[in-house]
């Protein structure tokens, strides 16, 4: 059931109505039932899959809690705690191994089985396997939950149904954000009262998400699909247009879905974590990833980077390297290894092909260089007499970050890395700048009116983003407008989606890009 469908809107209206009609103590059951219906819309097998997964997580967390509880009653508390830690670690390792194995199987199982069958049969074989909706997101959510129980940062949920709700809460299951159990679970079960203000704010945000997705993202997607899909026939500057369009498409597609998810949750009184904070205002690669897919970045920081950075083995390696090569080298090594591991895993989380491995290492190396060689970069700025606090330098840095992101997109939106190399070569060897003025831009899948709709909508998004970056609360400003002005803006945005949205069969929009991850 896509967010971009009439079916979902009817489903949402029924869910909201039932949620506020049912007594508050039982409202979480409405959310659970709605989430099961939403999840089960894709078929019974994936429901069975997620139910089994939730049982593994539930029993593992309870087992760790029981181990710690038994140890706390021991007379020799210190030794009991040490033994309990080892037992709990074995439970954590076993549960995470099952969860990660399931995730790897759904991501790479078809390719592996296809390759094996090709060897056996001597011809290419297409293999289809079950890929449960949102498995990348809920796997990371429950691995984090189990780690928090192991570290005693969270208590195990004793009610299996409540844990299941945490895993498949329908606004976030499509493509995040990746929740923390300690923060989200209490909100899901406490039963929120109806609020007219939350209803208005939630609808406002969801509508803005639909605008970003259906009016902006899906329009720029037409250009991307046309040029990248036919990369053999297009030339230089058109690929620059396509890559910039791809960046806009992905941002509006992903952040639009987040706005819908957060808006729907706000109607129900539930606050999900923000996943975007205007990333194209970033002045460095590291800052970009603190603003883009924020919950994925913080997950990797808390559950991969920090445990690696403080691990005894890495610290021992750092001390050994420091004795031979000096403290600066050791510090750089202890920064580089966790960073590269995190970004290799980030690439594999997005996809299992070599293009995603290269993409992950690309970002990892960029962030590693900017982190480790920060003093040298500062000296170079001083040598070149660059005023690093000037507005124009900040704008240049933002443009540079956008270009870095576009190049990263080139690694993953093409059929393979060979196609990426062909496009890159054409960009630097074919200088058909006349294509910008001779009407070629209106032959890339969008006619002249649609190109202008895309540019005007992008300008509106850019204006609002500038205001928000400067500290304005646009949603509150609209809510504080006089009633006629406020409702004029609401209706204008609503009809903009209805009139200018890109629709497919059954008045449904296209799927979200990140939903495939």
mmCIF file of N, CA and C in Angstrom, residues 193-291:
data_model
loop_
_atom_site.group_PDB
_atom_site.id
_atom_site.type_symbol
_atom_site.label_atom_id
_atom_site.label_comp_id
_atom_site.label_asym_id
_atom_site.label_seq_id
_atom_site.Cartn_x
_atom_site.Cartn_y
_atom_site.Cartn_z
ATOM 1 N N UNK A 193 -4.453 12.045 23.295
ATOM 2 C CA UNK A 193 -5.763 12.685 23.079
ATOM 3 C C UNK A 193 -5.786 13.407 21.732
ATOM 4 N N UNK A 194 -6.980 13.656 21.236
ATOM 5 C CA UNK A 194 -7.114 14.364 19.964
ATOM 6 C C UNK A 194 -6.712 15.825 20.143
ATOM 7 N N UNK A 195 -6.013 16.351 19.126
ATOM 8 C CA UNK A 195 -5.610 17.766 19.140
ATOM 9 C C UNK A 195 -5.863 18.352 17.753
ATOM 10 N N UNK A 196 -6.686 19.402 17.702
ATOM 11 C CA UNK A 196 -6.961 20.056 16.419
ATOM 12 C C UNK A 196 -5.694 20.657 15.831
ATOM 13 N N UNK A 197 -4.854 21.230 16.684
ATOM 14 C CA UNK A 197 -3.611 21.830 16.191
ATOM 15 C C UNK A 197 -2.700 20.766 15.584
ATOM 16 N N UNK A 198 -2.575 19.611 16.269
ATOM 17 C CA UNK A 198 -1.732 18.534 15.720
ATOM 18 C C UNK A 198 -2.302 18.026 14.398
ATOM 19 N N UNK A 199 -3.624 17.940 14.320
ATOM 20 C CA UNK A 199 -4.253 17.498 13.081
ATOM 21 C C UNK A 199 -3.894 18.446 11.936
ATOM 22 N N UNK A 200 -4.021 19.749 12.173
ATOM 23 C CA UNK A 200 -3.719 20.740 11.128
ATOM 24 C C UNK A 200 -2.242 20.723 10.757
ATOM 25 N N UNK A 201 -1.378 20.689 11.776
ATOM 26 C CA UNK A 201 0.060 20.685 11.508
ATOM 27 C C UNK A 201 0.492 19.399 10.795
ATOM 28 N N UNK A 202 -0.097 18.272 11.215
ATOM 29 C CA UNK A 202 0.257 17.008 10.587
ATOM 30 C C UNK A 202 -0.165 16.958 9.133
ATOM 31 N N UNK A 203 -1.399 17.412 8.850
ATOM 32 C CA UNK A 203 -1.876 17.454 7.465
ATOM 33 C C UNK A 203 -1.045 18.417 6.634
ATOM 34 N N UNK A 204 -0.691 19.538 7.237
ATOM 35 C CA UNK A 204 0.135 20.521 6.539
ATOM 36 C C UNK A 204 1.475 19.926 6.124
ATOM 37 N N UNK A 205 2.094 19.216 7.052
ATOM 38 C CA UNK A 205 3.405 18.634 6.743
ATOM 39 C C UNK A 205 3.284 17.506 5.723
ATOM 40 N N UNK A 206 2.274 16.659 5.883
ATOM 41 C CA UNK A 206 2.086 15.564 4.930
ATOM 42 C C UNK A 206 1.818 16.106 3.531
ATOM 43 N N UNK A 207 1.018 17.162 3.436
ATOM 44 C CA UNK A 207 0.716 17.754 2.136
ATOM 45 C C UNK A 207 1.977 18.320 1.487
ATOM 46 N N UNK A 208 2.835 18.937 2.280
ATOM 47 C CA UNK A 208 4.113 19.436 1.764
ATOM 48 C C UNK A 208 4.980 18.267 1.260
ATOM 49 N N UNK A 209 4.917 17.138 1.953
ATOM 50 C CA UNK A 209 5.642 15.958 1.507
ATOM 51 C C UNK A 209 5.119 15.445 0.180
ATOM 52 N N UNK A 210 3.785 15.434 0.007
ATOM 53 C CA UNK A 210 3.197 15.019 -1.269
ATOM 54 C C UNK A 210 3.628 15.970 -2.396
ATOM 55 N N UNK A 211 3.700 17.254 -2.085
ATOM 56 C CA UNK A 211 4.129 18.230 -3.093
ATOM 57 C C UNK A 211 5.576 17.958 -3.521
ATOM 58 N N UNK A 212 6.451 17.754 -2.559
ATOM 59 C CA UNK A 212 7.861 17.491 -2.874
ATOM 60 C C UNK A 212 8.030 16.218 -3.696
ATOM 61 N N UNK A 213 7.254 15.193 -3.337
ATOM 62 C CA UNK A 213 7.369 13.910 -4.032
ATOM 63 C C UNK A 213 6.741 13.951 -5.422
ATOM 64 N N UNK A 214 5.471 14.352 -5.493
ATOM 65 C CA UNK A 214 4.695 14.169 -6.721
ATOM 66 C C UNK A 214 4.872 15.298 -7.726
ATOM 67 N N UNK A 215 5.129 16.504 -7.233
ATOM 68 C CA UNK A 215 5.271 17.634 -8.145
ATOM 69 C C UNK A 215 6.735 17.845 -8.540
ATOM 70 N N UNK A 216 7.653 17.708 -7.576
ATOM 71 C CA UNK A 216 9.067 17.980 -7.869
ATOM 72 C C UNK A 216 9.833 16.704 -8.210
ATOM 73 N N UNK A 217 9.885 15.765 -7.266
ATOM 74 C CA UNK A 217 10.727 14.582 -7.450
ATOM 75 C C UNK A 217 10.355 13.787 -8.695
ATOM 76 N N UNK A 218 9.071 13.520 -8.859
ATOM 77 C CA UNK A 218 8.656 12.680 -9.986
ATOM 78 C C UNK A 218 8.827 13.387 -11.329
ATOM 79 N N UNK A 219 8.852 14.733 -11.331
ATOM 80 C CA UNK A 219 9.132 15.448 -12.578
ATOM 81 C C UNK A 219 10.613 15.334 -12.943
ATOM 82 N N UNK A 220 11.461 15.593 -11.984
ATOM 83 C CA UNK A 220 12.895 15.499 -12.279
ATOM 84 C C UNK A 220 13.301 14.061 -12.579
ATOM 85 N N UNK A 221 12.552 13.097 -12.037
ATOM 86 C CA UNK A 221 12.847 11.690 -12.321
ATOM 87 C C UNK A 221 12.697 11.378 -13.806
ATOM 88 N N UNK A 222 11.789 12.067 -14.488
ATOM 89 C CA UNK A 222 11.588 11.841 -15.922
ATOM 90 C C UNK A 222 12.865 12.182 -16.692
ATOM 91 N N UNK A 223 13.489 13.308 -16.341
ATOM 92 C CA UNK A 223 14.740 13.709 -16.994
ATOM 93 C C UNK A 223 15.839 12.706 -16.704
ATOM 94 N N UNK A 224 15.939 12.310 -15.445
ATOM 95 C CA UNK A 224 16.986 11.358 -15.051
ATOM 96 C C UNK A 224 16.829 10.044 -15.810
ATOM 97 N N UNK A 225 15.633 9.508 -15.827
ATOM 98 C CA UNK A 225 15.398 8.222 -16.497
ATOM 99 C C UNK A 225 15.667 8.307 -17.998
ATOM 100 N N UNK A 226 15.302 9.424 -18.590
ATOM 101 C CA UNK A 226 15.499 9.588 -20.027
ATOM 102 C C UNK A 226 16.981 9.659 -20.377
ATOM 103 N N UNK A 227 17.734 10.506 -19.694
ATOM 104 C CA UNK A 227 19.137 10.730 -20.049
ATOM 105 C C UNK A 227 20.022 9.576 -19.596
ATOM 106 N N UNK A 228 19.882 9.153 -18.356
ATOM 107 C CA UNK A 228 20.720 8.062 -17.857
ATOM 108 C C UNK A 228 20.325 6.743 -18.520
ATOM 109 N N UNK A 229 19.029 6.550 -18.737
ATOM 110 C CA UNK A 229 18.573 5.329 -19.399
ATOM 111 C C UNK A 229 19.074 5.222 -20.822
ATOM 112 N N UNK A 230 19.249 6.388 -21.488
ATOM 113 C CA UNK A 230 19.764 6.374 -22.863
ATOM 114 C C UNK A 230 21.140 7.008 -22.941
ATOM 115 N N UNK A 231 22.004 6.678 -21.988
ATOM 116 C CA UNK A 231 23.314 7.357 -21.896
ATOM 117 C C UNK A 231 24.178 7.171 -23.130
ATOM 118 N N UNK A 232 23.915 6.131 -23.913
ATOM 119 C CA UNK A 232 24.724 5.918 -25.117
ATOM 120 C C UNK A 232 24.464 7.003 -26.159
ATOM 121 N N UNK A 233 23.285 7.630 -26.132
ATOM 122 C CA UNK A 233 22.904 8.568 -27.193
ATOM 123 C C UNK A 233 23.024 10.032 -26.800
ATOM 124 N N UNK A 234 23.175 10.323 -25.508
ATOM 125 C CA UNK A 234 23.246 11.717 -25.084
ATOM 126 C C UNK A 234 24.687 12.173 -24.888
ATOM 127 N N UNK A 235 24.858 13.487 -24.764
ATOM 128 C CA UNK A 235 26.205 14.056 -24.707
ATOM 129 C C UNK A 235 26.385 14.928 -23.474
ATOM 130 N N UNK A 236 27.640 15.315 -23.275
ATOM 131 C CA UNK A 236 28.190 16.078 -22.164
ATOM 132 C C UNK A 236 27.287 16.808 -21.208
ATOM 133 N N UNK A 237 26.880 18.053 -21.569
ATOM 134 C CA UNK A 237 26.198 18.919 -20.619
ATOM 135 C C UNK A 237 24.856 18.343 -20.170
ATOM 136 N N UNK A 238 24.241 17.509 -20.991
ATOM 137 C CA UNK A 238 22.958 16.920 -20.608
ATOM 138 C C UNK A 238 23.115 15.959 -19.431
ATOM 139 N N UNK A 239 24.291 15.366 -19.307
ATOM 140 C CA UNK A 239 24.537 14.499 -18.151
ATOM 141 C C UNK A 239 24.676 15.328 -16.880
ATOM 142 N N UNK A 240 25.234 16.530 -16.988
ATOM 143 C CA UNK A 240 25.312 17.418 -15.827
ATOM 144 C C UNK A 240 23.900 17.782 -15.372
ATOM 145 N N UNK A 241 23.029 18.095 -16.357
ATOM 146 C CA UNK A 241 21.636 18.387 -16.041
ATOM 147 C C UNK A 241 20.980 17.179 -15.374
ATOM 148 N N UNK A 242 21.251 15.983 -15.911
ATOM 149 C CA UNK A 242 20.636 14.767 -15.375
ATOM 150 C C UNK A 242 21.122 14.469 -13.956
ATOM 151 N N UNK A 243 22.410 14.682 -13.692
ATOM 152 C CA UNK A 243 22.944 14.416 -12.355
ATOM 153 C C UNK A 243 22.391 15.409 -11.336
ATOM 154 N N UNK A 244 22.301 16.690 -11.733
ATOM 155 C CA UNK A 244 21.701 17.683 -10.832
ATOM 156 C C UNK A 244 20.223 17.342 -10.591
ATOM 157 N N UNK A 245 19.545 16.916 -11.644
ATOM 158 C CA UNK A 245 18.141 16.514 -11.499
ATOM 159 C C UNK A 245 18.011 15.304 -10.591
ATOM 160 N N UNK A 246 18.972 14.394 -10.691
ATOM 161 C CA UNK A 246 18.951 13.202 -9.841
ATOM 162 C C UNK A 246 19.107 13.567 -8.376
ATOM 163 N N UNK A 247 19.962 14.550 -8.093
ATOM 164 C CA UNK A 247 20.134 14.990 -6.707
ATOM 165 C C UNK A 247 18.843 15.591 -6.166
ATOM 166 N N UNK A 248 18.217 16.436 -6.975
ATOM 167 C CA UNK A 248 16.936 17.043 -6.571
ATOM 168 C C UNK A 248 15.872 15.965 -6.398
ATOM 169 N N UNK A 249 15.825 15.038 -7.359
ATOM 170 C CA UNK A 249 14.832 13.960 -7.299
ATOM 171 C C UNK A 249 14.966 13.156 -6.016
ATOM 172 N N UNK A 250 16.184 12.708 -5.708
ATOM 173 C CA UNK A 250 16.377 11.851 -4.539
ATOM 174 C C UNK A 250 16.049 12.602 -3.255
ATOM 175 N N UNK A 251 16.484 13.852 -3.162
ATOM 176 C CA UNK A 251 16.203 14.622 -1.952
ATOM 177 C C UNK A 251 14.699 14.818 -1.759
ATOM 178 N N UNK A 252 14.004 15.262 -2.805
ATOM 179 C CA UNK A 252 12.564 15.520 -2.680
ATOM 180 C C UNK A 252 11.777 14.232 -2.497
ATOM 181 N N UNK A 253 12.244 13.138 -3.112
ATOM 182 C CA UNK A 253 11.583 11.849 -2.956
ATOM 183 C C UNK A 253 11.702 11.350 -1.520
ATOM 184 N N UNK A 254 12.921 11.343 -1.001
ATOM 185 C CA UNK A 254 13.166 10.798 0.336
ATOM 186 C C UNK A 254 12.624 11.719 1.422
ATOM 187 N N UNK A 255 12.943 13.013 1.329
ATOM 188 C CA UNK A 255 12.466 13.928 2.370
ATOM 189 C C UNK A 255 10.954 14.105 2.280
ATOM 190 N N UNK A 256 10.391 13.985 1.054
ATOM 191 C CA UNK A 256 8.935 14.039 0.922
ATOM 192 C C UNK A 256 8.264 12.892 1.651
ATOM 193 N N UNK A 257 8.839 11.685 1.524
ATOM 194 C CA UNK A 257 8.301 10.532 2.255
ATOM 195 C C UNK A 257 8.412 10.756 3.762
ATOM 196 N N UNK A 258 9.532 11.334 4.206
ATOM 197 C CA UNK A 258 9.694 11.613 5.629
ATOM 198 C C UNK A 258 8.656 12.615 6.120
ATOM 199 N N UNK A 259 8.368 13.628 5.309
ATOM 200 C CA UNK A 259 7.348 14.603 5.698
ATOM 201 C C UNK A 259 5.978 13.945 5.836
ATOM 202 N N UNK A 260 5.662 13.028 4.913
ATOM 203 C CA UNK A 260 4.385 12.312 5.012
ATOM 204 C C UNK A 260 4.357 11.454 6.270
ATOM 205 N N UNK A 261 5.451 10.712 6.519
ATOM 206 C CA UNK A 261 5.518 9.831 7.690
ATOM 207 C C UNK A 261 5.419 10.626 8.986
ATOM 208 N N UNK A 262 6.173 11.731 9.077
ATOM 209 C CA UNK A 262 6.153 12.537 10.297
ATOM 210 C C UNK A 262 4.832 13.272 10.449
ATOM 211 N N UNK A 263 4.234 13.696 9.317
ATOM 212 C CA UNK A 263 2.941 14.367 9.388
ATOM 213 C C UNK A 263 1.836 13.444 9.850
ATOM 214 N N UNK A 264 1.787 12.233 9.298
ATOM 215 C CA UNK A 264 0.789 11.244 9.718
ATOM 216 C C UNK A 264 0.957 10.912 11.197
ATOM 217 N N UNK A 265 2.194 10.729 11.629
ATOM 218 C CA UNK A 265 2.453 10.416 13.043
ATOM 219 C C UNK A 265 2.052 11.582 13.942
ATOM 220 N N UNK A 266 2.278 12.803 13.472
ATOM 221 C CA UNK A 266 1.918 13.981 14.273
ATOM 222 C C UNK A 266 0.405 14.046 14.490
ATOM 223 N N UNK A 267 -0.362 13.673 13.493
ATOM 224 C CA UNK A 267 -1.819 13.638 13.653
ATOM 225 C C UNK A 267 -2.202 12.726 14.815
ATOM 226 N N UNK A 268 -1.470 11.606 14.951
ATOM 227 C CA UNK A 268 -1.748 10.625 16.002
ATOM 228 C C UNK A 268 -1.086 10.981 17.336
ATOM 229 N N UNK A 269 -0.378 12.114 17.364
ATOM 230 C CA UNK A 269 0.274 12.543 18.595
ATOM 231 C C UNK A 269 1.633 11.920 18.819
ATOM 232 N N UNK A 270 2.211 11.313 17.804
ATOM 233 C CA UNK A 270 3.481 10.594 17.918
ATOM 234 C C UNK A 270 4.573 11.373 17.186
ATOM 235 N N UNK A 271 5.695 11.569 17.833
ATOM 236 C CA UNK A 271 6.805 12.326 17.263
ATOM 237 C C UNK A 271 7.911 11.379 16.799
ATOM 238 N N UNK A 272 8.098 11.307 15.503
ATOM 239 C CA UNK A 272 9.218 10.537 14.950
ATOM 240 C C UNK A 272 10.447 11.430 14.842
ATOM 241 N N UNK A 273 11.617 10.809 14.758
ATOM 242 C CA UNK A 273 12.862 11.561 14.633
ATOM 243 C C UNK A 273 12.954 12.231 13.270
ATOM 244 N N UNK A 274 13.468 13.455 13.258
ATOM 245 C CA UNK A 274 13.735 14.135 11.989
ATOM 246 C C UNK A 274 14.843 13.386 11.250
ATOM 247 N N UNK A 275 14.690 13.277 9.946
ATOM 248 C CA UNK A 275 15.675 12.534 9.154
ATOM 249 C C UNK A 275 16.423 13.422 8.170
ATOM 250 N N UNK A 276 15.974 14.667 8.025
ATOM 251 C CA UNK A 276 16.620 15.614 7.115
ATOM 252 C C UNK A 276 16.670 16.984 7.764
ATOM 253 N N UNK A 277 17.773 17.686 7.507
ATOM 254 C CA UNK A 277 17.895 19.073 7.984
ATOM 255 C C UNK A 277 18.600 19.891 6.900
ATOM 256 N N UNK A 278 17.926 20.034 5.777
ATOM 257 C CA UNK A 278 18.401 20.840 4.650
ATOM 258 C C UNK A 278 19.858 20.522 4.289
ATOM 259 N N UNK A 279 20.126 19.296 3.844
ATOM 260 C CA UNK A 279 21.509 18.849 3.619
ATOM 261 C C UNK A 279 22.275 19.617 2.562
ATOM 262 N N UNK A 280 21.589 20.226 1.588
ATOM 263 C CA UNK A 280 22.322 20.927 0.538
ATOM 264 C C UNK A 280 22.821 22.296 0.981
ATOM 265 N N UNK A 281 22.624 22.637 2.239
ATOM 266 C CA UNK A 281 23.264 23.807 2.818
ATOM 267 C C UNK A 281 24.577 23.432 3.509
ATOM 268 N N UNK A 282 24.952 22.181 3.416
ATOM 269 C CA UNK A 282 26.167 21.691 4.091
ATOM 270 C C UNK A 282 27.417 22.239 3.419
ATOM 271 N N UNK A 283 28.423 22.451 4.230
ATOM 272 C CA UNK A 283 29.681 23.001 3.709
ATOM 273 C C UNK A 283 30.785 21.960 3.634
ATOM 274 N N UNK A 284 30.487 20.721 4.002
ATOM 275 C CA UNK A 284 31.474 19.640 3.911
ATOM 276 C C UNK A 284 30.744 18.318 3.788
ATOM 277 N N UNK A 285 31.480 17.293 3.388
ATOM 278 C CA UNK A 285 30.889 15.962 3.253
ATOM 279 C C UNK A 285 30.413 15.445 4.603
ATOM 280 N N UNK A 286 31.202 15.678 5.656
ATOM 281 C CA UNK A 286 30.819 15.203 6.990
ATOM 282 C C UNK A 286 29.531 15.882 7.456
ATOM 283 N N UNK A 287 29.444 17.194 7.238
ATOM 284 C CA UNK A 287 28.226 17.910 7.641
ATOM 285 C C UNK A 287 27.026 17.440 6.833
ATOM 286 N N UNK A 288 27.244 17.145 5.554
ATOM 287 C CA UNK A 288 26.149 16.673 4.712
ATOM 288 C C UNK A 288 25.497 15.448 5.324
ATOM 289 N N UNK A 289 26.317 14.497 5.781
ATOM 290 C CA UNK A 289 25.747 13.263 6.319
ATOM 291 C C UNK A 289 25.262 13.403 7.756
ATOM 292 N N UNK A 290 25.502 14.548 8.357
ATOM 293 C CA UNK A 290 24.836 14.841 9.637
ATOM 294 C C UNK A 290 23.455 15.454 9.403
ATOM 295 N N UNK A 291 23.185 15.822 8.142
ATOM 296 C CA UNK A 291 21.910 16.429 7.794
ATOM 297 C C UNK A 291 21.046 15.510 6.919
#
